[in-house]
Amino acid sequence: MIAAAYDTPIVGWQGRWANTLRLWAAKPEEGFDLDSFNRGDFVAAAAPEAMARTISRVLYPDDTTEIGKELRLKQEYFFTAASLADILRRFETEHGDLHKLPEKVAIQLNDTHPAIAGPELVRLLHDENGVPFDEAMDLARNTLGYTNHTLLPEALERWSDDLFGRLLPRHLEIIDRIDTAHRAAYPSSSVTIREPGVVKMGELSFVMAHRVNGVSALHTELMKSTVFEELNALHPERIVNQTNGVTPRRWLLSSNPRLASLITARIGEDWVGDLEQLAQLEGHVDDPAFLSAYAEAKRANKADLAAWIEATHGIALDPAMMFDVQIKRLHEYKRQHLNILEAIALWQAIRAAPDADWTPRVKIFAGKAAPGYYFAKDIIRLINDVADVVNADPVTRDKLKIVFLPNYNVTLAERLIPASDLSEQISTAGKEASGTGNMKFALNGAPTIGTLDGANVEIRERVGEENFFLFGMTADEVVARREIDDHAARAIADDPRLAAALAAVRDGTFCPDEPERYAHLVDNLSGPDYFLVCSDFSDYWHAQRAVDAAYRDADAWTRMAARNTVRSGWFSSDRTIRGYLRDVWSAAPVI
């Protein structure tokens, strides 16, 4: 097959620069089989094109089956090989001498999905251009950097020898030589890229990169002490940190024009290119006129979102309610099920005391689950089932509503984030690499309720602990808690609210037509509960009640929200990119 390039110009802010986004589509070399068509074998006539296009038709296909794994590996190689061949073609046209490749080219591996780039670049240099093998390895390593985005084992890909050897036999030979060379250089180490029957792409990425970086301070330290502990000991200067950032042009100037206009009116427009200038607003957060305008911008954004949700989903929301938002991909470590369990407990508490002074809130969820991740899909279904019951309850519907918005994407995020009052960043400590949604929410004036995980740690340090609702165990405490065999049972026994919420899920309160629908979910939480939903529930509940109390003081809440905006300037992607230029790519900015 061939890789066909499709180019899109990406024009930078103010039109001062344009880059090309080059995407690839797989196409057959032979094309349409007219002879088969003329014989009446229409399926065979179209088969070459259909098979080729399958490679690039769906990004990250479901890999829970053997055929899915094969397609995933083919796709990863296809995109990587096409990009590397194109890079070398352009390099040779412009510079000629392949020995200067690291001086002119920097290639960043985004997690382990493109990890085949190491052996493929060695193959191109050695097999196709005659560079000696050891020199080809050095050139490849000095050209490649590797960003690790997660400590989850499933994200550090491992491929079977059988599959790898069948699809990419030459690359398996090259990986063997890379592994042999690394083990020879460090004979006392037990680190291997190959182990019986398996190719470990995380270790391959590390060994074939001259720099390896994490994406938050905590994540980088955990990477050094967990998944790459031994490799870090062998290469102590290789791992660096580059905390993620978000672009203020997209996530404030474009998506929140009301707030952007208020900022510009106070400090001018230079903040758009230098987000740390937001610090100039520090003196304005006690100014009643500024706070009034800030609160009005938030109210208007919430009214817009409420109108859109009613128009598109038929759910009426009062913009005066607190908009409590969790939007991210569905995963057990991100703990959307902790959030919905707290919502169930809150619903039960409101029903028990409807005349108490409750803070009205709407819990908004959005996110997608991986195709084969059925537990995550069941969490989505549970959220929707709970929403159906809670939103129809005449006792509680003016005090609590639940909304799950389907088909989450960047466009939807641009609607939700400027209108959010509370940012849910509630992952199990030690599991979230960084996150960028947390930064977008803080920048747009939504205080965080969260754990000490990922970039939450740095957000809390910068916005001030008084402007952040902290709960939950630390990463070290998580490790210790897992050593207690019955930690979930103890947590349930100690918290009647949690026990009642789980009982409602188990007994079919939210799915009377199929009462056992979520029994497996409750069994998981009552038994292994690897992500410690039950252990953190009580602390989360009390943190949410602190949020309720804070939100009832409108002026103090607005001041807290404004301080989140004013103190989030460090979380600009401009700062992140400067860090990569300096510490990873050894390059200087051109604008």
XYZ file of C-alpha atoms in Angstrom:
591
model
C 0.000 0.000 0.000
C 0.975 3.645 -0.236
C 0.598 6.527 2.204
C -1.124 9.542 0.677
C -0.388 12.870 2.356
C -3.116 15.381 3.143
C -1.848 18.797 4.219
C -3.669 21.421 6.246
C -2.027 24.800 6.897
C -2.197 25.788 10.571
C -1.937 29.551 10.806
C -0.599 30.832 14.092
C -1.893 33.662 16.227
C -1.938 36.990 14.356
C -0.960 35.169 11.155
C 2.740 35.595 11.841
C 3.592 31.970 11.136
C 2.042 28.949 9.455
C 2.877 25.290 9.915
C 1.670 22.318 7.936
C -0.303 19.546 9.573
C 0.381 16.489 7.427
C -2.017 13.581 7.845
C -1.830 10.215 6.109
C -4.376 7.983 4.401
C -3.675 4.404 3.371
C -4.398 3.551 -0.253
C -3.764 0.397 -2.292
C -0.927 0.297 -4.790
C -3.022 -1.646 -7.286
C -6.284 0.261 -6.976
C -9.615 -0.996 -8.253
C -9.503 -4.531 -9.766
C -11.410 -4.023 -13.014
C -10.888 -7.611 -14.196
C -12.590 -9.008 -11.097
C -15.376 -6.500 -11.490
C -15.949 -7.479 -15.111
C -16.129 -11.137 -14.064
C -18.891 -10.195 -11.649
C -16.772 -10.614 -8.512
C -17.595 -7.189 -7.164
C -16.373 -7.889 -3.624
C -12.953 -9.010 -4.837
C -12.749 -5.959 -7.093
C -13.086 -3.606 -4.147
C -11.125 -5.715 -1.636
C -7.641 -4.184 -2.119
C -8.926 -0.673 -1.580
C -11.125 -1.683 1.358
C -8.280 -3.523 3.106
C -5.827 -0.674 2.607
C -8.219 2.008 3.771
C -8.967 -0.007 6.911
C -5.499 0.910 8.188
C -6.311 4.605 8.487
C -10.104 4.542 8.692
C -10.427 4.583 12.521
C -7.700 5.918 14.799
C -6.848 3.613 17.743
C -9.117 0.680 16.802
C -10.381 -1.622 19.537
C -7.519 -3.957 20.427
C -9.327 -6.391 22.728
C -9.313 -9.037 19.970
C -6.388 -10.546 18.089
C -7.501 -9.025 14.801
C -7.867 -5.681 16.574
C -4.335 -5.949 17.960
C -3.018 -6.700 14.499
C -4.800 -3.686 13.023
C -3.524 -1.458 15.844
C 0.109 -2.468 15.265
C -0.254 -2.094 11.496
C -1.719 1.371 11.999
C 1.020 2.471 14.379
C 3.692 1.333 11.961
C 1.927 2.856 8.947
C 1.680 6.363 10.417
C 5.175 6.236 11.910
C 6.876 4.870 8.796
C 5.136 7.349 6.498
C 6.133 10.283 8.686
C 9.759 9.179 9.060
C 10.172 8.522 5.341
C 8.782 11.970 4.605
C 11.040 13.626 7.188
C 14.153 11.943 5.785
C 13.159 12.778 2.209
C 12.852 16.457 3.052
C 16.007 16.406 5.172
C 18.104 14.912 2.378
C 16.727 17.472 -0.082
C 17.574 20.401 2.176
C 20.690 19.229 4.041
C 22.049 16.059 2.450
C 24.322 14.716 5.193
C 22.388 12.250 7.363
C 25.026 12.540 10.069
C 23.636 16.010 10.800
C 20.116 14.681 11.348
C 19.991 15.423 15.125
C 21.152 18.990 14.476
C 18.228 19.735 12.177
C 15.412 17.390 13.201
C 13.669 16.717 16.511
C 11.047 13.971 16.645
C 8.899 13.567 19.745
C 7.287 10.236 20.628
C 3.851 10.886 22.116
C 3.562 7.954 24.541
C 4.366 4.474 23.226
C 2.015 4.462 20.219
C 4.812 5.643 17.859
C 7.562 3.708 19.705
C 8.336 1.768 16.518
C 9.978 5.022 15.341
C 13.250 4.005 17.009
C 13.826 0.765 15.099
C 12.241 2.186 11.930
C 14.625 5.151 11.913
C 17.549 2.776 12.481
C 16.290 0.660 9.577
C 16.051 3.666 7.275
C 19.524 4.883 8.199
C 21.257 1.497 8.213
C 19.419 -0.691 5.695
C 18.484 1.953 3.147
C 21.278 4.510 3.532
C 24.262 2.413 4.606
C 24.963 4.105 7.939
C 26.787 1.651 10.263
C 24.378 0.106 12.746
C 25.849 1.526 15.953
C 26.067 4.963 14.394
C 22.485 4.651 13.151
C 21.379 3.873 16.714
C 23.159 6.965 18.035
C 21.718 9.193 15.323
C 18.221 7.875 15.969
C 18.550 8.290 19.737
C 19.838 11.847 19.441
C 16.926 12.716 17.148
C 14.159 11.171 19.256
C 12.571 12.375 22.475
C 9.905 10.481 24.412
C 7.018 11.990 26.363
C 5.391 9.608 28.805
C 1.770 10.571 29.442
C 0.632 7.972 31.916
C 1.783 5.474 34.500
C -1.059 3.073 33.667
C 0.322 -0.305 32.577
C -2.051 -0.600 29.616
C -0.669 2.618 28.134
C 2.887 1.226 28.073
C 2.309 -1.082 25.152
C 3.599 -4.643 25.054
C 3.401 -6.666 21.855
C 3.652 -10.411 21.471
C 6.701 -11.770 19.649
C 4.436 -13.786 17.370
C 2.466 -10.788 16.137
C 5.467 -8.479 15.951
C 7.621 -11.037 14.174
C 4.898 -11.853 11.664
C 4.169 -8.223 10.746
C 7.561 -6.576 11.294
C 10.290 -9.258 11.253
C 13.130 -6.878 10.360
C 12.142 -4.507 13.149
C 12.158 -7.367 15.634
C 15.741 -8.139 14.584
C 16.694 -4.479 15.072
C 15.018 -4.391 18.492
C 17.015 -7.494 19.471
C 20.242 -5.695 18.531
C 19.201 -2.545 20.429
C 18.372 -4.659 23.472
C 21.627 -6.609 23.229
C 23.670 -3.410 22.957
C 21.953 -1.846 25.973
C 22.373 -4.962 28.115
C 26.038 -5.170 27.122
C 26.550 -1.541 28.161
C 24.931 -2.203 31.565
C 25.656 -5.862 32.368
C 24.633 -5.567 36.025
C 21.148 -4.299 35.124
C 18.086 -6.492 34.716
C 16.393 -4.026 32.334
C 15.363 -5.569 29.021
C 13.356 -4.465 26.015
C 12.664 -8.094 25.140
C 11.465 -10.704 27.533
C 10.159 -14.167 26.651
C 7.361 -13.697 24.167
C 7.030 -9.932 24.595
C 8.365 -6.651 23.184
C 8.140 -3.831 25.766
C 7.521 -0.540 23.995
C 7.943 1.660 27.068
C 11.477 0.413 27.633
C 12.172 0.662 23.891
C 11.013 4.284 23.857
C 13.192 5.134 26.848
C 16.323 3.471 25.490
C 15.911 5.027 22.038
C 15.332 8.601 23.260
C 17.957 11.110 24.382
C 15.373 12.816 26.625
C 12.373 11.366 28.414
C 9.902 13.701 30.038
C 6.901 13.599 32.286
C 4.098 16.131 32.059
C 3.765 17.308 35.658
C 6.171 17.534 38.557
C 4.501 14.698 40.488
C 4.186 12.483 37.423
C 7.862 12.929 36.575
C 8.955 11.967 40.084
C 6.641 8.943 40.099
C 7.974 7.919 36.697
C 11.493 7.946 38.162
C 10.462 5.861 41.150
C 8.032 3.398 39.535
C 7.791 2.397 35.865
C 11.289 3.577 34.899
C 13.040 3.286 38.256
C 15.898 1.091 37.040
C 16.322 2.895 33.720
C 16.443 6.199 35.587
C 19.240 4.815 37.763
C 21.176 3.851 34.617
C 20.481 7.181 32.861
C 19.991 9.702 35.694
C 20.091 12.789 33.454
C 17.661 11.527 30.844
C 14.324 12.193 32.570
C 13.190 15.817 32.779
C 9.860 17.450 33.556
C 7.751 19.579 31.237
C 4.462 20.374 32.931
C 1.659 20.610 30.403
C 0.059 23.891 29.430
C -2.929 25.150 27.447
C -3.108 27.810 24.776
C -4.742 31.025 26.020
C -5.766 31.912 22.472
C -8.114 28.912 22.279
C -9.090 28.403 25.899
C -9.672 31.990 26.980
C -9.575 34.491 24.114
C -11.703 32.401 21.735
C -13.852 30.268 24.038
C -14.586 32.909 26.700
C -14.770 36.305 24.959
C -16.657 37.928 27.840
C -13.917 37.195 30.347
C -11.198 37.946 27.786
C -12.710 41.378 27.134
C -12.835 42.130 30.849
C -9.167 41.206 31.230
C -8.146 43.292 28.229
C -10.096 46.284 29.537
C -8.053 46.156 32.743
C -4.514 45.293 31.599
C -4.460 45.618 27.804
C -4.178 42.849 25.219
C -0.541 41.762 25.639
C -1.633 38.967 28.002
C -2.801 36.994 24.941
C 0.833 36.390 23.983
C 2.192 36.347 27.538
C -0.319 34.731 29.868
C 1.756 35.385 32.963
C 0.723 39.026 32.611
C -2.551 37.942 34.241
C -0.691 38.469 37.501
C -1.214 42.203 36.928
C -4.861 41.597 37.853
C -3.957 40.565 41.392
C -4.731 44.061 42.628
C -8.186 43.949 41.031
C -9.572 40.875 42.802
C -10.759 42.989 45.728
C -12.248 45.676 43.478
C -16.077 45.424 43.684
C -16.494 46.730 40.130
C -14.110 44.125 38.720
C -15.725 41.312 40.710
C -19.189 42.399 39.612
C -18.131 42.345 35.952
C -16.371 38.991 36.477
C -19.519 37.478 38.034
C -21.695 38.880 35.243
C -19.475 37.256 32.597
C -19.860 33.909 34.372
C -23.635 34.321 34.702
C -23.983 35.104 31.007
C -21.856 32.082 30.046
C -24.006 29.847 32.252
C -27.198 31.227 30.729
C -25.850 30.499 27.242
C -24.959 26.928 28.211
C -28.318 26.324 29.897
C -30.156 27.565 26.806
C -28.048 25.331 24.552
C -28.595 22.236 26.730
C -32.345 22.821 26.765
C -32.436 23.388 23.004
C -30.321 20.338 22.137
C -31.122 17.868 24.938
C -34.455 19.034 26.334
C -33.173 19.468 29.889
C -34.070 22.759 31.581
C -31.395 24.116 33.929
C -31.498 27.153 36.188
C -28.291 29.164 35.634
C -28.410 30.142 39.311
C -27.564 26.549 40.250
C -23.922 25.644 40.760
C -22.564 24.075 37.569
C -20.409 21.205 38.857
C -18.560 19.741 35.864
C -16.487 16.617 35.165
C -15.508 16.280 31.511
C -12.796 13.825 30.469
C -12.430 10.364 29.018
C -14.072 7.637 31.036
C -11.671 5.586 33.107
C -11.834 3.991 36.527
C -8.822 5.982 37.738
C -10.571 9.251 36.802
C -13.389 8.083 39.080
C -16.555 9.317 37.448
C -18.193 6.603 39.564
C -17.043 8.378 42.744
C -18.784 11.504 41.462
C -22.055 9.749 40.639
C -22.033 7.890 43.970
C -21.741 11.238 45.752
C -24.640 12.498 43.621
C -26.730 9.501 44.705
C -25.854 10.114 48.353
C -26.729 13.801 47.949
C -30.064 12.907 46.332
C -30.845 10.573 49.224
C -29.879 13.252 51.761
C -32.066 15.888 50.079
C -35.008 13.479 49.982
C -34.541 12.802 53.699
C -34.463 16.523 54.582
C -35.957 18.485 51.677
C -36.382 21.669 53.719
C -32.720 21.893 54.737
C -30.534 24.663 53.325
C -29.195 22.831 50.273
C -27.061 24.543 47.651
C -28.755 23.846 44.295
C -26.375 22.246 41.826
C -26.325 20.487 38.505
C -23.716 17.812 37.965
C -22.604 17.811 34.333
C -20.665 14.880 32.899
C -19.188 14.367 29.453
C -16.627 11.952 28.088
C -16.069 8.867 25.977
C -14.961 5.341 26.837
C -12.537 3.256 24.788
C -14.397 0.857 22.453
C -13.575 -2.275 24.431
C -13.698 -0.764 27.922
C -17.051 -2.124 29.045
C -16.705 -1.190 32.713
C -16.323 2.455 31.690
C -19.319 2.135 29.368
C -21.350 0.841 32.311
C -20.372 3.918 34.322
C -21.775 6.080 31.507
C -24.969 4.040 31.557
C -25.217 4.334 35.338
C -24.845 8.125 35.171
C -27.671 8.296 32.644
C -29.890 5.952 34.653
C -29.339 7.987 37.813
C -30.047 11.183 35.878
C -33.387 9.799 34.655
C -34.525 9.116 38.224
C -33.111 12.211 39.919
C -34.241 14.694 37.280
C -37.805 13.352 37.452
C -38.013 13.507 41.250
C -40.328 16.393 42.253
C -38.793 16.489 45.742
C -35.231 17.138 44.570
C -35.268 18.409 41.003
C -35.015 22.076 42.015
C -31.979 21.271 44.155
C -30.117 18.627 42.154
C -29.946 17.719 38.487
C -27.631 15.401 36.591
C -26.737 15.750 32.923
C -24.569 13.526 30.735
C -23.732 15.229 27.444
C -22.889 12.764 24.642
C -20.238 13.003 21.944
C -17.720 14.956 23.993
C -15.209 16.891 21.902
C -13.253 20.145 21.921
C -16.203 22.153 20.623
C -18.351 20.963 23.523
C -15.543 21.685 25.975
C -15.418 25.260 24.688
C -19.082 25.628 25.667
C -18.777 23.952 29.046
C -15.571 25.279 30.556
C -16.370 29.030 30.514
C -19.744 28.262 32.157
C -18.433 25.979 34.907
C -18.449 26.862 38.593
C -16.618 23.803 39.930
C -13.939 21.664 38.282
C -13.923 17.965 39.197
C -10.341 16.601 39.163
C -10.826 13.575 41.379
C -8.478 10.877 40.062
C -6.822 8.379 42.375
C -3.589 10.033 43.517
C -0.609 8.783 41.539
C -2.563 7.835 38.409
C -3.139 11.089 36.481
C -0.013 12.185 34.640
C -1.014 15.825 34.405
C -4.303 16.729 32.839
C -4.972 19.925 30.929
C -8.696 20.234 31.597
C -7.814 21.198 35.166
C -5.793 24.133 33.800
C -8.554 25.232 31.409
C -11.102 25.273 34.217
C -8.856 27.233 36.574
C -8.020 29.758 33.859
C -11.742 30.294 33.255
C -12.515 30.774 36.927
C -13.750 27.376 38.112
C -12.150 26.406 41.438
C -11.035 22.791 41.660
C -12.235 20.022 43.907
C -9.490 17.464 43.581
C -6.810 15.155 44.844
C -3.071 15.728 44.982
C -2.561 14.168 41.583
C -1.024 15.256 38.303
C -0.950 18.997 37.714
C -3.519 19.507 40.495
C -0.524 19.761 42.807
C 0.962 22.650 40.852
C -2.408 24.346 40.341
C -3.034 24.312 44.090
C 0.425 25.716 44.764
C -0.123 28.589 42.343
C -3.756 29.550 42.939
C -3.433 29.112 46.707
C -4.680 26.266 48.870
C -7.551 28.458 50.099
C -8.849 28.586 46.503
C -8.775 24.804 45.984
C -10.980 22.136 47.615
C -8.590 19.329 48.506
C -9.626 15.824 49.480
C -8.325 12.285 49.359
C -5.204 10.300 49.978
C -1.762 11.136 48.667
C 0.023 8.832 46.235
C 2.021 7.276 49.084
C -1.121 6.778 51.165
C -2.807 5.096 48.192
C -0.013 2.527 48.022
C -0.273 1.881 51.762
C -4.066 1.586 51.700
C -3.955 -1.072 49.004
C -1.963 -3.252 51.378
C -5.081 -3.539 53.564
C -7.078 -6.450 52.168
C -10.516 -5.259 53.306
C -10.040 -1.512 52.816
C -13.252 -1.163 50.798
C -15.380 -3.120 53.266
C -14.062 -0.976 56.120
C -14.846 2.245 54.265
C -18.389 1.086 53.496
C -18.982 -0.013 57.089
C -17.730 3.334 58.398
C -19.912 5.493 56.121
C -23.696 4.934 56.074
C -24.055 7.377 53.171
C -21.738 5.319 50.989
C -23.435 2.074 52.032
C -26.862 3.489 51.157
C -25.683 4.803 47.782
C -24.159 1.441 46.854
C -27.317 -0.335 48.012
C -29.410 1.844 45.707
C -27.161 0.959 42.786
C -27.292 -2.740 43.613
C -31.040 -3.042 44.272
C -32.112 -1.604 40.933
C -33.401 1.757 42.163
C -32.091 3.310 38.953
C -32.859 0.384 36.629
C -36.005 -1.370 37.895
C -36.408 -3.180 34.582
C -33.025 -4.883 35.113
C -32.197 -4.768 38.843
C -28.900 -6.664 38.519
C -27.522 -4.355 35.828
C -24.844 -2.826 38.068
C -24.240 -5.677 40.505
C -20.768 -6.242 39.034
C -19.903 -2.573 39.552
C -20.922 -2.718 43.218
C -19.043 -6.002 43.638
C -15.926 -4.371 42.207
C -16.187 -1.418 44.594
C -16.993 -3.635 47.575
C -14.115 -5.992 46.852
C -10.853 -5.031 45.182
C -11.720 -1.327 44.603
C -8.264 -0.811 43.117
C -8.857 2.887 42.516
C -10.027 3.444 46.113
C -13.401 5.003 45.415
C -14.770 3.815 48.750
C -11.741 4.867 50.762
C -11.909 8.431 49.419
C -15.703 8.763 49.458
C -16.152 10.240 52.936
C -13.468 12.872 52.417
C -14.986 13.713 49.026
C -18.460 14.080 50.548
C -17.216 16.520 53.185
C -15.203 18.485 50.618
C -18.384 18.848 48.554
C -20.248 20.211 51.553
C -17.428 22.742 51.996
C -18.024 23.691 48.350
C -21.734 24.160 49.124
C -20.974 26.518 51.992
C -18.446 28.506 49.976
C -20.778 28.873 46.988
C -23.528 30.372 49.152
C -21.258 33.385 49.786
C -21.466 34.774 46.258
C -18.893 37.553 46.707
C -16.316 35.268 48.310
C -16.883 32.637 45.619
C -16.385 35.174 42.833
C -13.171 36.330 44.484
C -11.991 32.712 44.666
C -12.863 32.157 41.004
C -11.072 35.351 39.968
C -7.947 34.329 41.846
C -7.936 31.066 39.931
C -7.904 33.048 36.690
C -5.352 35.615 37.813
C -2.900 33.003 39.110
C -3.100 30.533 36.207
C -0.760 32.370 33.852
C 2.055 29.862 34.359
C -0.079 27.117 32.787
C 0.303 28.473 29.266
C 1.410 26.133 26.499
C 3.831 28.898 25.478
C 5.782 28.214 28.669
C 5.618 24.466 28.044
C 6.899 24.795 24.476
C 9.765 27.019 25.607
C 10.684 24.251 28.041
C 10.750 21.629 25.286
C 12.835 23.932 23.092
C 15.338 24.451 25.891
C 15.486 21.046 27.577
C 14.509 18.489 24.926
C 14.950 19.797 21.384
C 17.990 22.073 21.960
C 16.438 24.675 19.694
C 15.690 28.372 19.879
C 12.318 30.022 19.201
C 11.994 31.657 15.781
C 9.291 34.196 16.694
